[in-house]
Amino acid sequence: MLLRAPSEIVQRIFSLIRPDVVLMHRRLCTRINALLLDFHFALMNLARFQQLFSNERCNPILFMRWPLNFQLAFARLNDLVRFQISVGMTIGGTIPAALCHLSMLKRLEISQNGISGIIPPELGCLTNLVSLDLSENSLSGHIPAELGKMSMLRELLLYSNGLTGIIPHEICTGCIHLRTFDLRSNFLVGKIPREIGSLKQLRLLSLSHNALSGPVPAEVQELKHLKELYLQQNKLSGPLPTQMGSLTRLEIFRIGCNQLEGLLPSEIRECRSLVVLDLIQSGLARVMPEGFVVESRIRNLMQLYVQHGAGTFAEE
């Protein structure tokens, strides 16, 4: 009987079933499958159970597994601000492009969940996003230049994935409020973009354990608020820019295991907040600038890692 009823009646009946259960009935037949995947049905079904699937009660894992029209209907009905899947849930799957329709989203955090596939360029539409954490998954492909449209972004964490290609300069020129930028442990190539100097609010920059080449750009001198800089385990070459000395708030600087040339610039003594300096197998000459350790402006240095060992300096 039900199978022969008008489509509108069938959908109204099935809309009485909770959204987290109703799609199990798709297997009944091809017609029912098509009716339950219809956008208008998804909208009707979710609206009926709005109190169970509102912003506060959103189940992000369910959203990730829903068909597209249910994702779109949920986005139509809700102004979700935070989309977070607990670390280590290992849900697998891919990042749905439909997330871009959650236009009010401020935090998107799905780290350590076995997510694979690419980062959808559509995520760039999330212009209210403050934090994007896709770290420690199995993502592949390039970092979309469209992420540079996230002008409110403060935190971008893409580390420990399988990302390839270059660092898009659009992120440096568009996400000017970034404070944490972490791309370590991927397979990124190319140069560190000169536009990195546009990220004047950066506190942490980690590009280590990639295959980046070319020089450290002199534009790093613009990162006046930088506290931690990790560039080790790359293929960086050339001399360190003397402008590094302008990073007076820098506390940790690791650039070991690269292919640099020349001496450590004497200007590095101006980094008065420096606590850890890692130069192991960096390619820099072992000769330290005269008065490097005793200079008053760098007396905070506690750990100095050089070619074949480490030195520790006591506080005065």
mmCIF file of C-alpha atoms in Angstrom:
data_model
loop_
_atom_site.group_PDB
_atom_site.id
_atom_site.type_symbol
_atom_site.label_atom_id
_atom_site.label_comp_id
_atom_site.label_asym_id
_atom_site.label_seq_id
_atom_site.Cartn_x
_atom_site.Cartn_y
_atom_site.Cartn_z
ATOM 1 C CA MET A 1 0.000 0.000 0.000
ATOM 2 C CA LEU A 2 2.629 2.483 1.136
ATOM 3 C CA LEU A 3 4.756 1.827 -1.892
ATOM 4 C CA ARG A 4 1.865 2.849 -4.171
ATOM 5 C CA ALA A 5 0.903 5.989 -2.203
ATOM 6 C CA PRO A 6 1.619 9.453 -3.634
ATOM 7 C CA SER A 7 5.175 10.667 -3.066
ATOM 8 C CA GLU A 8 4.050 13.512 -0.784
ATOM 9 C CA ILE A 9 2.200 11.090 1.517
ATOM 10 C CA VAL A 10 5.139 8.692 1.630
ATOM 11 C CA GLN A 11 7.514 11.489 2.551
ATOM 12 C CA ARG A 12 5.213 12.820 5.263
ATOM 13 C CA ILE A 13 5.003 9.387 6.845
ATOM 14 C CA PHE A 14 8.752 8.835 6.792
ATOM 15 C CA SER A 15 9.359 12.338 8.112
ATOM 16 C CA LEU A 16 7.968 11.122 11.439
ATOM 17 C CA ILE A 17 11.085 8.985 11.883
ATOM 18 C CA ARG A 18 14.160 10.524 13.498
ATOM 19 C CA PRO A 19 16.810 11.746 11.014
ATOM 20 C CA ASP A 20 19.460 9.486 12.530
ATOM 21 C CA VAL A 21 17.283 6.447 11.763
ATOM 22 C CA VAL A 22 15.137 7.263 8.760
ATOM 23 C CA LEU A 23 17.807 6.696 6.128
ATOM 24 C CA MET A 24 18.053 3.055 7.118
ATOM 25 C CA HIS A 25 14.778 2.599 5.201
ATOM 26 C CA ARG A 26 16.392 3.553 1.880
ATOM 27 C CA ARG A 27 16.998 -0.126 1.220
ATOM 28 C CA LEU A 28 13.262 -0.867 0.979
ATOM 29 C CA CYS A 29 13.168 -0.112 -2.734
ATOM 30 C CA THR A 30 14.474 2.250 -5.375
ATOM 31 C CA ARG A 31 11.478 4.599 -5.079
ATOM 32 C CA ILE A 32 11.776 4.951 -1.311
ATOM 33 C CA ASN A 33 15.501 5.519 -1.683
ATOM 34 C CA ALA A 34 14.919 8.397 -4.094
ATOM 35 C CA LEU A 35 12.202 9.955 -1.925
ATOM 36 C CA LEU A 36 14.347 9.870 1.221
ATOM 37 C CA LEU A 37 17.300 11.442 -0.540
ATOM 38 C CA ASP A 38 15.189 14.342 -1.797
ATOM 39 C CA PHE A 39 16.214 17.768 -0.432
ATOM 40 C CA HIS A 40 12.660 18.782 0.432
ATOM 41 C CA PHE A 41 12.198 15.576 2.416
ATOM 42 C CA ALA A 42 15.451 16.185 4.294
ATOM 43 C CA LEU A 43 14.308 19.715 5.091
ATOM 44 C CA MET A 44 10.918 18.490 6.334
ATOM 45 C CA ASN A 45 12.443 15.671 8.372
ATOM 46 C CA LEU A 46 15.083 17.819 10.080
ATOM 47 C CA ALA A 47 12.631 20.650 10.723
ATOM 48 C CA ARG A 48 10.281 18.228 12.510
ATOM 49 C CA PHE A 49 13.113 17.170 14.839
ATOM 50 C CA GLN A 50 14.703 20.602 15.095
ATOM 51 C CA GLN A 51 14.998 20.438 18.882
ATOM 52 C CA LEU A 52 16.925 17.166 18.682
ATOM 53 C CA PHE A 53 19.276 18.302 15.917
ATOM 54 C CA SER A 54 19.754 21.996 16.598
ATOM 55 C CA ASN A 55 23.065 23.848 16.923
ATOM 56 C CA GLU A 56 23.638 22.727 20.501
ATOM 57 C CA ARG A 57 22.860 19.082 19.782
ATOM 58 C CA CYS A 58 24.547 18.744 16.418
ATOM 59 C CA ASN A 59 26.224 15.372 15.938
ATOM 60 C CA PRO A 60 29.154 16.168 13.603
ATOM 61 C CA ILE A 61 29.842 12.495 12.910
ATOM 62 C CA LEU A 62 26.255 12.076 11.728
ATOM 63 C CA PHE A 63 26.641 15.165 9.529
ATOM 64 C CA MET A 64 29.807 13.718 7.965
ATOM 65 C CA ARG A 65 27.944 10.533 7.038
ATOM 66 C CA TRP A 66 24.683 12.088 5.872
ATOM 67 C CA PRO A 67 23.894 12.292 2.134
ATOM 68 C CA LEU A 68 24.426 15.690 0.550
ATOM 69 C CA ASN A 69 20.811 16.866 0.722
ATOM 70 C CA PHE A 70 20.628 16.202 4.469
ATOM 71 C CA GLN A 71 23.828 18.190 4.942
ATOM 72 C CA LEU A 72 22.390 21.052 2.899
ATOM 73 C CA ALA A 73 19.082 20.942 4.772
ATOM 74 C CA PHE A 74 20.855 21.019 8.132
ATOM 75 C CA ALA A 75 22.874 24.042 7.005
ATOM 76 C CA ARG A 76 19.657 25.777 5.915
ATOM 77 C CA LEU A 77 18.043 25.257 9.331
ATOM 78 C CA ASN A 78 20.953 25.995 11.648
ATOM 79 C CA ASP A 79 23.582 28.631 12.357
ATOM 80 C CA LEU A 80 26.234 26.265 13.684
ATOM 81 C CA VAL A 81 29.256 28.030 15.183
ATOM 82 C CA ARG A 82 31.483 25.087 16.125
ATOM 83 C CA PHE A 83 31.966 21.793 14.284
ATOM 84 C CA GLN A 84 34.186 19.514 16.334
ATOM 85 C CA ILE A 85 34.808 15.767 16.322
ATOM 86 C CA SER A 86 36.657 14.499 19.360
ATOM 87 C CA VAL A 87 40.296 13.587 18.821
ATOM 88 C CA GLY A 88 40.914 9.921 18.078
ATOM 89 C CA MET A 89 37.399 8.930 17.021
ATOM 90 C CA THR A 90 38.907 7.629 13.740
ATOM 91 C CA ILE A 91 35.673 7.987 11.807
ATOM 92 C CA GLY A 92 37.404 7.853 8.413
ATOM 93 C CA GLY A 93 35.778 9.163 5.265
ATOM 94 C CA THR A 94 36.408 12.480 3.557
ATOM 95 C CA ILE A 95 35.706 16.127 4.329
ATOM 96 C CA PRO A 96 32.286 16.989 2.856
ATOM 97 C CA ALA A 97 32.315 20.086 0.663
ATOM 98 C CA ALA A 98 28.829 20.846 2.054
ATOM 99 C CA LEU A 99 30.527 22.179 5.179
ATOM 100 C CA CYS A 100 30.943 25.404 3.244
ATOM 101 C CA HIS A 101 27.212 26.023 3.676
ATOM 102 C CA LEU A 102 27.639 26.347 7.457
ATOM 103 C CA SER A 103 28.360 30.003 6.854
ATOM 104 C CA MET A 104 28.390 31.060 10.525
ATOM 105 C CA LEU A 105 30.995 28.472 11.493
ATOM 106 C CA LYS A 106 33.880 29.815 13.574
ATOM 107 C CA ARG A 107 35.695 26.617 14.530
ATOM 108 C CA LEU A 108 36.175 23.515 12.380
ATOM 109 C CA GLU A 109 38.169 20.893 14.274
ATOM 110 C CA ILE A 110 38.416 17.282 13.104
ATOM 111 C CA SER A 111 41.999 16.262 13.915
ATOM 112 C CA GLN A 112 43.197 12.671 14.421
ATOM 113 C CA ASN A 113 40.170 11.043 12.837
ATOM 114 C CA GLY A 114 41.518 9.081 9.889
ATOM 115 C CA ILE A 115 40.092 11.550 7.375
ATOM 116 C CA SER A 116 41.425 11.041 3.841
ATOM 117 C CA GLY A 117 41.016 12.683 0.451
ATOM 118 C CA ILE A 118 41.597 16.346 -0.359
ATOM 119 C CA ILE A 119 40.839 19.562 1.470
ATOM 120 C CA PRO A 120 37.778 20.869 -0.410
ATOM 121 C CA PRO A 121 38.484 24.308 -1.919
ATOM 122 C CA GLU A 122 34.881 25.187 -0.992
ATOM 123 C CA LEU A 123 35.979 25.553 2.633
ATOM 124 C CA GLY A 124 37.334 28.941 1.615
ATOM 125 C CA CYS A 125 33.745 30.194 1.752
ATOM 126 C CA LEU A 126 33.825 29.905 5.563
ATOM 127 C CA THR A 127 34.861 33.521 5.958
ATOM 128 C CA ASN A 128 33.870 33.653 9.655
ATOM 129 C CA LEU A 129 36.192 30.779 10.559
ATOM 130 C CA VAL A 130 38.661 31.514 13.345
ATOM 131 C CA SER A 131 40.182 28.040 13.767
ATOM 132 C CA LEU A 132 40.737 25.300 11.174
ATOM 133 C CA ASP A 133 42.278 22.121 12.577
ATOM 134 C CA LEU A 134 42.597 19.192 10.154
ATOM 135 C CA SER A 135 45.844 17.906 11.637
ATOM 136 C CA GLU A 136 46.999 14.307 12.023
ATOM 137 C CA ASN A 137 44.767 12.781 9.394
ATOM 138 C CA SER A 138 45.541 11.181 6.018
ATOM 139 C CA LEU A 139 44.730 14.142 3.796
ATOM 140 C CA SER A 140 46.415 14.363 0.395
ATOM 141 C CA GLY A 141 46.603 16.740 -2.534
ATOM 142 C CA HIS A 142 47.477 20.434 -2.521
ATOM 143 C CA ILE A 143 46.580 23.056 0.056
ATOM 144 C CA PRO A 144 43.785 25.027 -1.649
ATOM 145 C CA ALA A 145 44.630 28.652 -2.388
ATOM 146 C CA GLU A 146 40.975 29.370 -1.579
ATOM 147 C CA LEU A 147 41.778 29.061 2.127
ATOM 148 C CA GLY A 148 43.216 32.544 1.753
ATOM 149 C CA LYS A 149 39.649 33.867 1.712
ATOM 150 C CA MET A 150 39.319 33.048 5.430
ATOM 151 C CA SER A 151 40.193 36.567 6.479
ATOM 152 C CA MET A 152 39.224 36.017 10.136
ATOM 153 C CA LEU A 153 41.386 32.906 10.608
ATOM 154 C CA ARG A 154 43.627 32.891 13.697
ATOM 155 C CA GLU A 155 44.731 29.246 13.700
ATOM 156 C CA LEU A 156 45.532 26.983 10.732
ATOM 157 C CA LEU A 157 46.644 23.479 11.674
ATOM 158 C CA LEU A 158 47.288 21.081 8.785
ATOM 159 C CA TYR A 159 50.283 19.227 10.192
ATOM 160 C CA SER A 160 50.948 15.478 9.990
ATOM 161 C CA ASN A 161 49.085 14.712 6.774
ATOM 162 C CA GLY A 162 50.187 13.767 3.271
ATOM 163 C CA LEU A 163 49.760 17.178 1.660
ATOM 164 C CA THR A 164 51.838 18.006 -1.413
ATOM 165 C CA GLY A 165 52.594 21.014 -3.594
ATOM 166 C CA ILE A 166 53.570 24.510 -2.517
ATOM 167 C CA ILE A 167 52.500 26.814 0.298
ATOM 168 C CA PRO A 168 49.880 29.074 -1.351
ATOM 169 C CA HIS A 169 50.887 32.716 -1.075
ATOM 170 C CA GLU A 170 47.165 33.555 -0.975
ATOM 171 C CA ILE A 171 47.054 32.267 2.601
ATOM 172 C CA CYS A 172 49.811 34.701 3.575
ATOM 173 C CA THR A 173 48.116 37.696 1.978
ATOM 174 C CA GLY A 174 44.545 36.792 2.905
ATOM 175 C CA CYS A 175 44.741 35.312 6.417
ATOM 176 C CA ILE A 176 46.548 38.298 7.900
ATOM 177 C CA HIS A 177 45.255 37.645 11.422
ATOM 178 C CA LEU A 178 46.892 34.210 11.707
ATOM 179 C CA ARG A 179 48.652 33.581 15.001
ATOM 180 C CA THR A 180 49.393 29.864 14.589
ATOM 181 C CA PHE A 181 50.391 28.444 11.195
ATOM 182 C CA ASP A 182 51.449 24.800 11.371
ATOM 183 C CA LEU A 183 52.177 22.771 8.216
ATOM 184 C CA ARG A 184 54.890 20.458 9.587
ATOM 185 C CA SER A 185 55.252 16.814 8.612
ATOM 186 C CA ASN A 186 53.784 16.888 5.108
ATOM 187 C CA PHE A 187 55.393 16.634 1.657
ATOM 188 C CA LEU A 188 55.390 20.311 0.716
ATOM 189 C CA VAL A 189 57.891 21.601 -1.834
ATOM 190 C CA GLY A 190 58.931 24.916 -3.302
ATOM 191 C CA LYS A 191 60.050 28.057 -1.524
ATOM 192 C CA ILE A 192 58.771 29.685 1.620
ATOM 193 C CA PRO A 193 56.672 32.470 0.072
ATOM 194 C CA ARG A 194 57.997 35.996 0.530
ATOM 195 C CA GLU A 195 54.443 36.989 1.387
ATOM 196 C CA ILE A 196 54.960 35.240 4.751
ATOM 197 C CA GLY A 197 55.922 38.690 6.001
ATOM 198 C CA SER A 198 52.270 39.744 5.706
ATOM 199 C CA LEU A 199 51.354 37.512 8.664
ATOM 200 C CA LYS A 200 52.373 40.146 11.177
ATOM 201 C CA GLN A 201 50.341 38.627 14.028
ATOM 202 C CA LEU A 202 52.067 35.218 13.890
ATOM 203 C CA ARG A 203 53.213 33.717 17.181
ATOM 204 C CA LEU A 204 54.068 30.233 15.869
ATOM 205 C CA LEU A 205 55.243 29.214 12.397
ATOM 206 C CA SER A 206 56.062 25.542 11.842
ATOM 207 C CA LEU A 207 57.099 24.349 8.371
ATOM 208 C CA SER A 208 59.468 21.607 9.521
ATOM 209 C CA HIS A 209 59.747 18.075 8.128
ATOM 210 C CA ASN A 210 58.809 18.925 4.544
ATOM 211 C CA ALA A 211 60.904 19.322 1.375
ATOM 212 C CA LEU A 212 60.952 23.111 1.157
ATOM 213 C CA SER A 213 63.892 24.610 -0.727
ATOM 214 C CA GLY A 214 65.437 27.972 -1.458
ATOM 215 C CA PRO A 215 66.400 30.665 1.033
ATOM 216 C CA VAL A 216 64.734 31.774 4.219
ATOM 217 C CA PRO A 217 63.040 34.965 2.968
ATOM 218 C CA ALA A 218 64.230 38.252 4.425
ATOM 219 C CA GLU A 219 60.568 39.146 4.894
ATOM 220 C CA VAL A 220 60.554 37.124 8.117
ATOM 221 C CA GLN A 221 61.756 40.349 9.730
ATOM 222 C CA GLU A 222 58.140 41.543 9.596
ATOM 223 C CA LEU A 223 57.030 38.835 12.049
ATOM 224 C CA LYS A 224 57.664 40.986 15.110
ATOM 225 C CA HIS A 225 55.395 38.924 17.386
ATOM 226 C CA LEU A 226 56.872 35.550 16.418
ATOM 227 C CA LYS A 227 57.832 33.368 19.392
ATOM 228 C CA GLU A 228 58.419 29.955 17.798
ATOM 229 C CA LEU A 229 59.922 29.248 14.380
ATOM 230 C CA TYR A 230 60.419 25.661 13.205
ATOM 231 C CA LEU A 231 62.134 25.169 9.832
ATOM 232 C CA GLN A 232 64.191 22.025 10.503
ATOM 233 C CA GLN A 233 64.261 18.954 8.256
ATOM 234 C CA ASN A 234 63.861 20.696 4.900
ATOM 235 C CA LYS A 235 66.153 21.515 1.956
ATOM 236 C CA LEU A 236 66.576 25.208 2.651
ATOM 237 C CA SER A 237 69.718 26.776 1.189
ATOM 238 C CA GLY A 238 71.661 30.003 1.097
ATOM 239 C CA PRO A 239 72.664 32.174 4.054
ATOM 240 C CA LEU A 240 70.362 33.069 6.900
ATOM 241 C CA PRO A 241 69.094 36.624 6.405
ATOM 242 C CA THR A 242 70.668 39.179 8.721
ATOM 243 C CA GLN A 243 67.165 40.535 9.265
ATOM 244 C CA MET A 244 66.532 37.616 11.647
ATOM 245 C CA GLY A 245 67.921 39.854 14.357
ATOM 246 C CA SER A 246 64.740 41.933 14.329
ATOM 247 C CA LEU A 247 62.745 39.028 15.826
ATOM 248 C CA THR A 248 63.267 40.216 19.382
ATOM 249 C CA ARG A 249 60.396 38.102 20.755
ATOM 250 C CA LEU A 250 61.630 34.850 19.231
ATOM 251 C CA GLU A 251 62.078 32.174 21.901
ATOM 252 C CA ILE A 252 62.569 28.963 19.892
ATOM 253 C CA PHE A 253 64.344 28.775 16.533
ATOM 254 C CA ARG A 254 65.015 25.368 14.962
ATOM 255 C CA ILE A 255 66.614 25.188 11.516
ATOM 256 C CA GLY A 256 68.743 22.043 11.768
ATOM 257 C CA CYS A 257 68.998 19.460 8.961
ATOM 258 C CA ASN A 258 69.009 21.860 6.023
ATOM 259 C CA GLN A 259 71.520 22.948 3.365
ATOM 260 C CA LEU A 260 72.313 26.475 4.495
ATOM 261 C CA GLU A 261 75.590 28.267 3.792
ATOM 262 C CA GLY A 262 77.839 30.741 5.555
ATOM 263 C CA LEU A 263 77.908 31.844 9.162
ATOM 264 C CA LEU A 264 75.198 32.392 11.704
ATOM 265 C CA PRO A 265 74.524 36.133 11.335
ATOM 266 C CA SER A 266 75.899 38.143 14.234
ATOM 267 C CA GLU A 267 72.596 40.044 14.217
ATOM 268 C CA ILE A 268 70.981 36.964 15.763
ATOM 269 C CA ARG A 269 72.323 38.310 19.058
ATOM 270 C CA GLU A 270 69.534 40.859 18.932
ATOM 271 C CA CYS A 271 66.991 38.069 19.491
ATOM 272 C CA ARG A 272 67.030 38.850 23.184
ATOM 273 C CA SER A 273 64.205 36.397 24.049
ATOM 274 C CA LEU A 274 65.886 33.374 22.446
ATOM 275 C CA VAL A 275 65.835 30.286 24.669
ATOM 276 C CA VAL A 276 66.389 27.415 22.193
ATOM 277 C CA LEU A 277 68.540 27.616 19.054
ATOM 278 C CA ASP A 278 68.912 24.436 16.958
ATOM 279 C CA LEU A 279 71.570 24.495 14.240
ATOM 280 C CA ILE A 280 72.373 20.757 14.041
ATOM 281 C CA GLN A 281 73.377 19.781 10.479
ATOM 282 C CA SER A 282 71.986 23.061 9.196
ATOM 283 C CA GLY A 283 74.945 23.617 6.869
ATOM 284 C CA LEU A 284 76.014 26.758 8.720
ATOM 285 C CA ALA A 285 79.678 27.010 9.725
ATOM 286 C CA ARG A 286 80.430 25.920 13.243
ATOM 287 C CA VAL A 287 82.127 29.225 14.066
ATOM 288 C CA MET A 288 79.839 31.242 16.331
ATOM 289 C CA PRO A 289 79.751 35.039 16.179
ATOM 290 C CA GLU A 290 82.183 36.664 18.593
ATOM 291 C CA GLY A 291 80.577 37.271 21.964
ATOM 292 C CA PHE A 292 77.475 35.352 20.927
ATOM 293 C CA VAL A 293 76.769 33.803 24.318
ATOM 294 C CA VAL A 294 78.075 36.517 26.613
ATOM 295 C CA GLU A 295 76.264 39.370 24.928
ATOM 296 C CA SER A 296 73.698 40.658 27.415
ATOM 297 C CA ARG A 297 70.852 40.628 24.915
ATOM 298 C CA ILE A 298 70.941 36.873 24.453
ATOM 299 C CA ARG A 299 71.586 35.728 28.010
ATOM 300 C CA ASN A 300 68.234 33.971 28.100
ATOM 301 C CA LEU A 301 69.636 31.255 25.826
ATOM 302 C CA MET A 302 69.289 27.930 27.631
ATOM 303 C CA GLN A 303 69.852 25.390 24.849
ATOM 304 C CA LEU A 304 72.182 25.689 21.876
ATOM 305 C CA TYR A 305 72.246 22.720 19.499
ATOM 306 C CA VAL A 306 75.188 22.725 17.090
ATOM 307 C CA GLN A 307 76.660 20.236 14.634
ATOM 308 C CA HIS A 308 77.485 17.321 16.890
ATOM 309 C CA GLY A 309 76.202 18.209 20.309
ATOM 310 C CA ALA A 310 74.267 20.536 22.500
ATOM 311 C CA GLY A 311 75.168 23.183 24.991
ATOM 312 C CA THR A 312 73.109 24.318 27.936
ATOM 313 C CA PHE A 313 73.546 27.708 29.536
ATOM 314 C CA ALA A 314 72.499 28.424 33.084
ATOM 315 C CA GLU A 315 70.409 31.432 33.926
ATOM 316 C CA GLU A 316 72.239 34.273 35.620
#
